[in-house]
Amino acid sequence: MPNRKFVAGNWKMHGSAASIAEIVRIAAAVPSGVDVALCLPSTLIERAARAVPGFAIGGQDVHAEAKGAFTGDLAAHMLHDAGASLVIVGHSERRDGHAEADATVRAKAMAAMAAGLDVILCVGESLAVREAGAAVATVSAQLDASLPPVPVRAVAYEPIWAIGTGLIPSLADIADMHAALRARLVAAYGEAGHGVRLLYGGSVKPTNAAEIFAVADVDGALVGGASLTAADFLPIVEAAQGA
Ligand code: PGA
């Protein structure tokens, strides 16, 4: 049986108090057949969680340690305490912009799950790797080295060159990658690997969501720019509901 679709928004460094109304609009319109979450800047997590009780609010990164002298960082239990129920780890903007290695991503995922947070673990290749024909091998190895021992809630395949660019891989390339990642998940977790939601991320829009959701082993999406407004995000959620 196919997994229930899961659509998560990644607000990145966008949003302020005035955005709570938009979050309320999104949460109020979510259909019953899809899991939906918004991963917000840390400054908005508690306010949003209070504004939309029962709706999944997440963070975008977490420290691997539970406490200590880590200026500017947040521990998993702090996110949980603020009302988050999930967190993204290993986004390419963290891997590249903050030099996070696979082992760090794995440690973050373990810390998040130990604190009761669901994890969306991101992997993805650069354009150079894709053009060299090494995308599937590279991303598979990245996943193997990043996965914690206990199954994560979701893995997001996000080709770096597709993020924020309006470009997406061909549907056949998405299918090939998701099949390979599913095989890695089953190798790591056995039967439970089938239940890990495999999300596609990178320039998902209302105009391309339905065709992406129809690809085998695409269990949803991680959506950046198009998750910032109800007008863009809700049609993507509706496409998941219909898929
Ligand atoms: P995008 O970002 O939808 O704006 O391309 C996706 C992401 O980085 O998660």
PDB file of N, CA and C in Angstrom, residues 86-136:
ATOM      1  N   LEU A  86       8.695  18.230  14.904  1.00  0.00           N
ATOM      2  CA  LEU A  86       9.634  17.661  13.934  1.00  0.00           C
ATOM      3  C   LEU A  86      10.742  18.657  13.643  1.00  0.00           C
ATOM      4  N   VAL A  87      11.756  18.174  12.925  1.00  0.00           N
ATOM      5  CA  VAL A  87      12.863  19.054  12.531  1.00  0.00           C
ATOM      6  C   VAL A  87      13.501  18.511  11.255  1.00  0.00           C
ATOM      7  N   ILE A  88      13.961  19.446  10.427  1.00  0.00           N
ATOM      8  CA  ILE A  88      14.742  19.092   9.239  1.00  0.00           C
ATOM      9  C   ILE A  88      16.207  18.948   9.669  1.00  0.00           C
ATOM     10  N   VAL A  89      16.886  17.915   9.200  1.00  0.00           N
ATOM     11  CA  VAL A  89      18.343  17.858   9.374  1.00  0.00           C
ATOM     12  C   VAL A  89      18.991  17.598   8.019  1.00  0.00           C
ATOM     13  N   GLY A  90      20.205  18.121   7.864  1.00  0.00           N
ATOM     14  CA  GLY A  90      20.999  17.838   6.678  1.00  0.00           C
ATOM     15  C   GLY A  90      20.573  18.558   5.422  1.00  0.00           C
ATOM     16  N   HIS A  91      19.811  19.652   5.558  1.00  0.00           N
ATOM     17  CA  HIS A  91      19.491  20.429   4.352  1.00  0.00           C
ATOM     18  C   HIS A  91      20.796  20.887   3.695  1.00  0.00           C
ATOM     19  N   SER A  92      20.799  20.952   2.378  1.00  0.00           N
ATOM     20  CA  SER A  92      22.051  21.319   1.684  1.00  0.00           C
ATOM     21  C   SER A  92      22.521  22.720   2.079  1.00  0.00           C
ATOM     22  N   GLU A  93      21.583  23.581   2.475  1.00  0.00           N
ATOM     23  CA  GLU A  93      22.008  24.928   2.905  1.00  0.00           C
ATOM     24  C   GLU A  93      22.718  24.868   4.256  1.00  0.00           C
ATOM     25  N   ARG A  94      22.536  23.777   5.007  1.00  0.00           N
ATOM     26  CA  ARG A  94      23.313  23.535   6.228  1.00  0.00           C
ATOM     27  C   ARG A  94      24.594  22.765   5.872  1.00  0.00           C
ATOM     28  N   ARG A  95      24.458  21.725   5.048  1.00  0.00           N
ATOM     29  CA  ARG A  95      25.639  20.926   4.690  1.00  0.00           C
ATOM     30  C   ARG A  95      26.679  21.820   4.025  1.00  0.00           C
ATOM     31  N   ASP A  96      26.253  22.662   3.070  1.00  0.00           N
ATOM     32  CA  ASP A  96      27.205  23.481   2.331  1.00  0.00           C
ATOM     33  C   ASP A  96      27.549  24.771   3.080  1.00  0.00           C
ATOM     34  N   GLY A  97      26.531  25.436   3.593  1.00  0.00           N
ATOM     35  CA  GLY A  97      26.768  26.741   4.215  1.00  0.00           C
ATOM     36  C   GLY A  97      27.390  26.647   5.594  1.00  0.00           C
ATOM     37  N   HIS A  98      27.243  25.499   6.254  1.00  0.00           N
ATOM     38  CA  HIS A  98      27.741  25.347   7.618  1.00  0.00           C
ATOM     39  C   HIS A  98      28.612  24.105   7.760  1.00  0.00           C
ATOM     40  N   ALA A  99      29.108  23.618   6.638  1.00  0.00           N
ATOM     41  CA  ALA A  99      30.077  22.516   6.609  1.00  0.00           C
ATOM     42  C   ALA A  99      29.640  21.315   7.451  1.00  0.00           C
ATOM     43  N   GLU A 100      28.403  20.911   7.291  1.00  0.00           N
ATOM     44  CA  GLU A 100      27.915  19.746   8.042  1.00  0.00           C
ATOM     45  C   GLU A 100      28.196  18.454   7.274  1.00  0.00           C
ATOM     46  N   ALA A 101      28.934  17.569   7.889  1.00  0.00           N
ATOM     47  CA  ALA A 101      29.249  16.273   7.275  1.00  0.00           C
ATOM     48  C   ALA A 101      28.127  15.277   7.563  1.00  0.00           C
ATOM     49  N   ASP A 102      28.153  14.153   6.845  1.00  0.00           N
ATOM     50  CA  ASP A 102      27.137  13.118   7.043  1.00  0.00           C
ATOM     51  C   ASP A 102      27.061  12.677   8.509  1.00  0.00           C
ATOM     52  N   ALA A 103      28.219  12.527   9.143  1.00  0.00           N
ATOM     53  CA  ALA A 103      28.230  12.055  10.539  1.00  0.00           C
ATOM     54  C   ALA A 103      27.527  13.062  11.457  1.00  0.00           C
ATOM     55  N   THR A 104      27.682  14.348  11.162  1.00  0.00           N
ATOM     56  CA  THR A 104      27.007  15.382  11.955  1.00  0.00           C
ATOM     57  C   THR A 104      25.502  15.288  11.763  1.00  0.00           C
ATOM     58  N   VAL A 105      25.105  15.094  10.517  1.00  0.00           N
ATOM     59  CA  VAL A 105      23.676  14.994  10.207  1.00  0.00           C
ATOM     60  C   VAL A 105      23.071  13.795  10.934  1.00  0.00           C
ATOM     61  N   ARG A 106      23.790  12.706  10.937  1.00  0.00           N
ATOM     62  CA  ARG A 106      23.339  11.490  11.626  1.00  0.00           C
ATOM     63  C   ARG A 106      23.201  11.757  13.126  1.00  0.00           C
ATOM     64  N   ALA A 107      24.176  12.425  13.704  1.00  0.00           N
ATOM     65  CA  ALA A 107      24.138  12.720  15.143  1.00  0.00           C
ATOM     66  C   ALA A 107      22.961  13.648  15.464  1.00  0.00           C
ATOM     67  N   LYS A 108      22.704  14.605  14.577  1.00  0.00           N
ATOM     68  CA  LYS A 108      21.566  15.506  14.779  1.00  0.00           C
ATOM     69  C   LYS A 108      20.250  14.731  14.718  1.00  0.00           C
ATOM     70  N   ALA A 109      20.144  13.830  13.762  1.00  0.00           N
ATOM     71  CA  ALA A 109      18.909  13.029  13.637  1.00  0.00           C
ATOM     72  C   ALA A 109      18.682  12.205  14.893  1.00  0.00           C
ATOM     73  N   MET A 110      19.748  11.612  15.422  1.00  0.00           N
ATOM     74  CA  MET A 110      19.620  10.797  16.636  1.00  0.00           C
ATOM     75  C   MET A 110      19.206  11.654  17.829  1.00  0.00           C
ATOM     76  N   ALA A 111      19.808  12.830  17.938  1.00  0.00           N
ATOM     77  CA  ALA A 111      19.466  13.721  19.056  1.00  0.00           C
ATOM     78  C   ALA A 111      18.004  14.155  18.955  1.00  0.00           C
ATOM     79  N   ALA A 112      17.566  14.455  17.743  1.00  0.00           N
ATOM     80  CA  ALA A 112      16.175  14.902  17.547  1.00  0.00           C
ATOM     81  C   ALA A 112      15.201  13.798  17.949  1.00  0.00           C
ATOM     82  N   MET A 113      15.470  12.588  17.497  1.00  0.00           N
ATOM     83  CA  MET A 113      14.541  11.485  17.808  1.00  0.00           C
ATOM     84  C   MET A 113      14.560  11.161  19.295  1.00  0.00           C
ATOM     85  N   ALA A 114      15.712  11.283  19.913  1.00  0.00           N
ATOM     86  CA  ALA A 114      15.792  11.020  21.360  1.00  0.00           C
ATOM     87  C   ALA A 114      14.937  12.028  22.138  1.00  0.00           C
ATOM     88  N   ALA A 115      14.752  13.210  21.570  1.00  0.00           N
ATOM     89  CA  ALA A 115      13.943  14.240  22.238  1.00  0.00           C
ATOM     90  C   ALA A 115      12.479  14.183  21.810  1.00  0.00           C
ATOM     91  N   GLY A 116      12.123  13.192  21.013  1.00  0.00           N
ATOM     92  CA  GLY A 116      10.725  13.030  20.626  1.00  0.00           C
ATOM     93  C   GLY A 116      10.317  13.784  19.376  1.00  0.00           C
ATOM     94  N   LEU A 117      11.301  14.255  18.610  1.00  0.00           N
ATOM     95  CA  LEU A 117      10.981  14.968  17.365  1.00  0.00           C
ATOM     96  C   LEU A 117      11.038  14.009  16.179  1.00  0.00           C
ATOM     97  N   ASP A 118      10.114  14.144  15.246  1.00  0.00           N
ATOM     98  CA  ASP A 118      10.221  13.465  13.963  1.00  0.00           C
ATOM     99  C   ASP A 118      11.302  14.156  13.137  1.00  0.00           C
ATOM    100  N   VAL A 119      11.913  13.385  12.250  1.00  0.00           N
ATOM    101  CA  VAL A 119      13.033  13.917  11.468  1.00  0.00           C
ATOM    102  C   VAL A 119      12.737  13.837   9.976  1.00  0.00           C
ATOM    103  N   ILE A 120      13.026  14.937   9.291  1.00  0.00           N
ATOM    104  CA  ILE A 120      13.106  14.930   7.824  1.00  0.00           C
ATOM    105  C   ILE A 120      14.590  15.073   7.487  1.00  0.00           C
ATOM    106  N   LEU A 121      15.180  14.022   6.944  1.00  0.00           N
ATOM    107  CA  LEU A 121      16.609  14.018   6.661  1.00  0.00           C
ATOM    108  C   LEU A 121      16.814  14.288   5.168  1.00  0.00           C
ATOM    109  N   CYS A 122      17.608  15.313   4.846  1.00  0.00           N
ATOM    110  CA  CYS A 122      17.770  15.718   3.441  1.00  0.00           C
ATOM    111  C   CYS A 122      19.072  15.195   2.840  1.00  0.00           C
ATOM    112  N   VAL A 123      18.967  14.799   1.593  1.00  0.00           N
ATOM    113  CA  VAL A 123      20.141  14.422   0.799  1.00  0.00           C
ATOM    114  C   VAL A 123      19.953  15.017  -0.603  1.00  0.00           C
ATOM    115  N   GLY A 124      21.051  15.129  -1.341  1.00  0.00           N
ATOM    116  CA  GLY A 124      20.915  15.641  -2.709  1.00  0.00           C
ATOM    117  C   GLY A 124      22.268  15.934  -3.321  1.00  0.00           C
ATOM    118  N   GLU A 125      22.301  15.955  -4.656  1.00  0.00           N
ATOM    119  CA  GLU A 125      23.573  16.104  -5.361  1.00  0.00           C
ATOM    120  C   GLU A 125      23.721  17.496  -5.982  1.00  0.00           C
ATOM    121  N   SER A 126      24.964  17.895  -6.223  1.00  0.00           N
ATOM    122  CA  SER A 126      25.252  19.138  -6.936  1.00  0.00           C
ATOM    123  C   SER A 126      25.044  18.928  -8.446  1.00  0.00           C
ATOM    124  N   LEU A 127      25.042  20.025  -9.166  1.00  0.00           N
ATOM    125  CA  LEU A 127      24.895  19.931 -10.623  1.00  0.00           C
ATOM    126  C   LEU A 127      26.093  19.195 -11.235  1.00  0.00           C
ATOM    127  N   ALA A 128      27.292  19.450 -10.714  1.00  0.00           N
ATOM    128  CA  ALA A 128      28.491  18.805 -11.259  1.00  0.00           C
ATOM    129  C   ALA A 128      28.384  17.282 -11.114  1.00  0.00           C
ATOM    130  N   VAL A 129      27.887  16.844  -9.967  1.00  0.00           N
ATOM    131  CA  VAL A 129      27.738  15.399  -9.736  1.00  0.00           C
ATOM    132  C   VAL A 129      26.684  14.824 -10.676  1.00  0.00           C
ATOM    133  N   ARG A 130      25.559  15.540 -10.830  1.00  0.00           N
ATOM    134  CA  ARG A 130      24.504  15.087 -11.753  1.00  0.00           C
ATOM    135  C   ARG A 130      25.068  14.990 -13.176  1.00  0.00           C
ATOM    136  N   GLU A 131      25.809  16.020 -13.599  1.00  0.00           N
ATOM    137  CA  GLU A 131      26.319  16.022 -14.979  1.00  0.00           C
ATOM    138  C   GLU A 131      27.395  14.952 -15.195  1.00  0.00           C
ATOM    139  N   ALA A 132      28.048  14.559 -14.119  1.00  0.00           N
ATOM    140  CA  ALA A 132      29.064  13.504 -14.229  1.00  0.00           C
ATOM    141  C   ALA A 132      28.434  12.107 -14.221  1.00  0.00           C
ATOM    142  N   GLY A 133      27.102  12.056 -14.087  1.00  0.00           N
ATOM    143  CA  GLY A 133      26.422  10.757 -14.105  1.00  0.00           C
ATOM    144  C   GLY A 133      26.532  10.007 -12.789  1.00  0.00           C
ATOM    145  N   ALA A 134      26.886  10.738 -11.722  1.00  0.00           N
ATOM    146  CA  ALA A 134      27.151  10.062 -10.440  1.00  0.00           C
ATOM    147  C   ALA A 134      26.088  10.375  -9.388  1.00  0.00           C
ATOM    148  N   ALA A 135      24.944  10.893  -9.811  1.00  0.00           N
ATOM    149  CA  ALA A 135      23.956  11.353  -8.822  1.00  0.00           C
ATOM    150  C   ALA A 135      23.452  10.219  -7.934  1.00  0.00           C
ATOM    151  N   VAL A 136      23.031   9.106  -8.534  1.00  0.00           N
ATOM    152  CA  VAL A 136      22.428   8.038  -7.723  1.00  0.00           C
ATOM    153  C   VAL A 136      23.452   7.447  -6.755  1.00  0.00           C
TER     154      VAL A 136
END
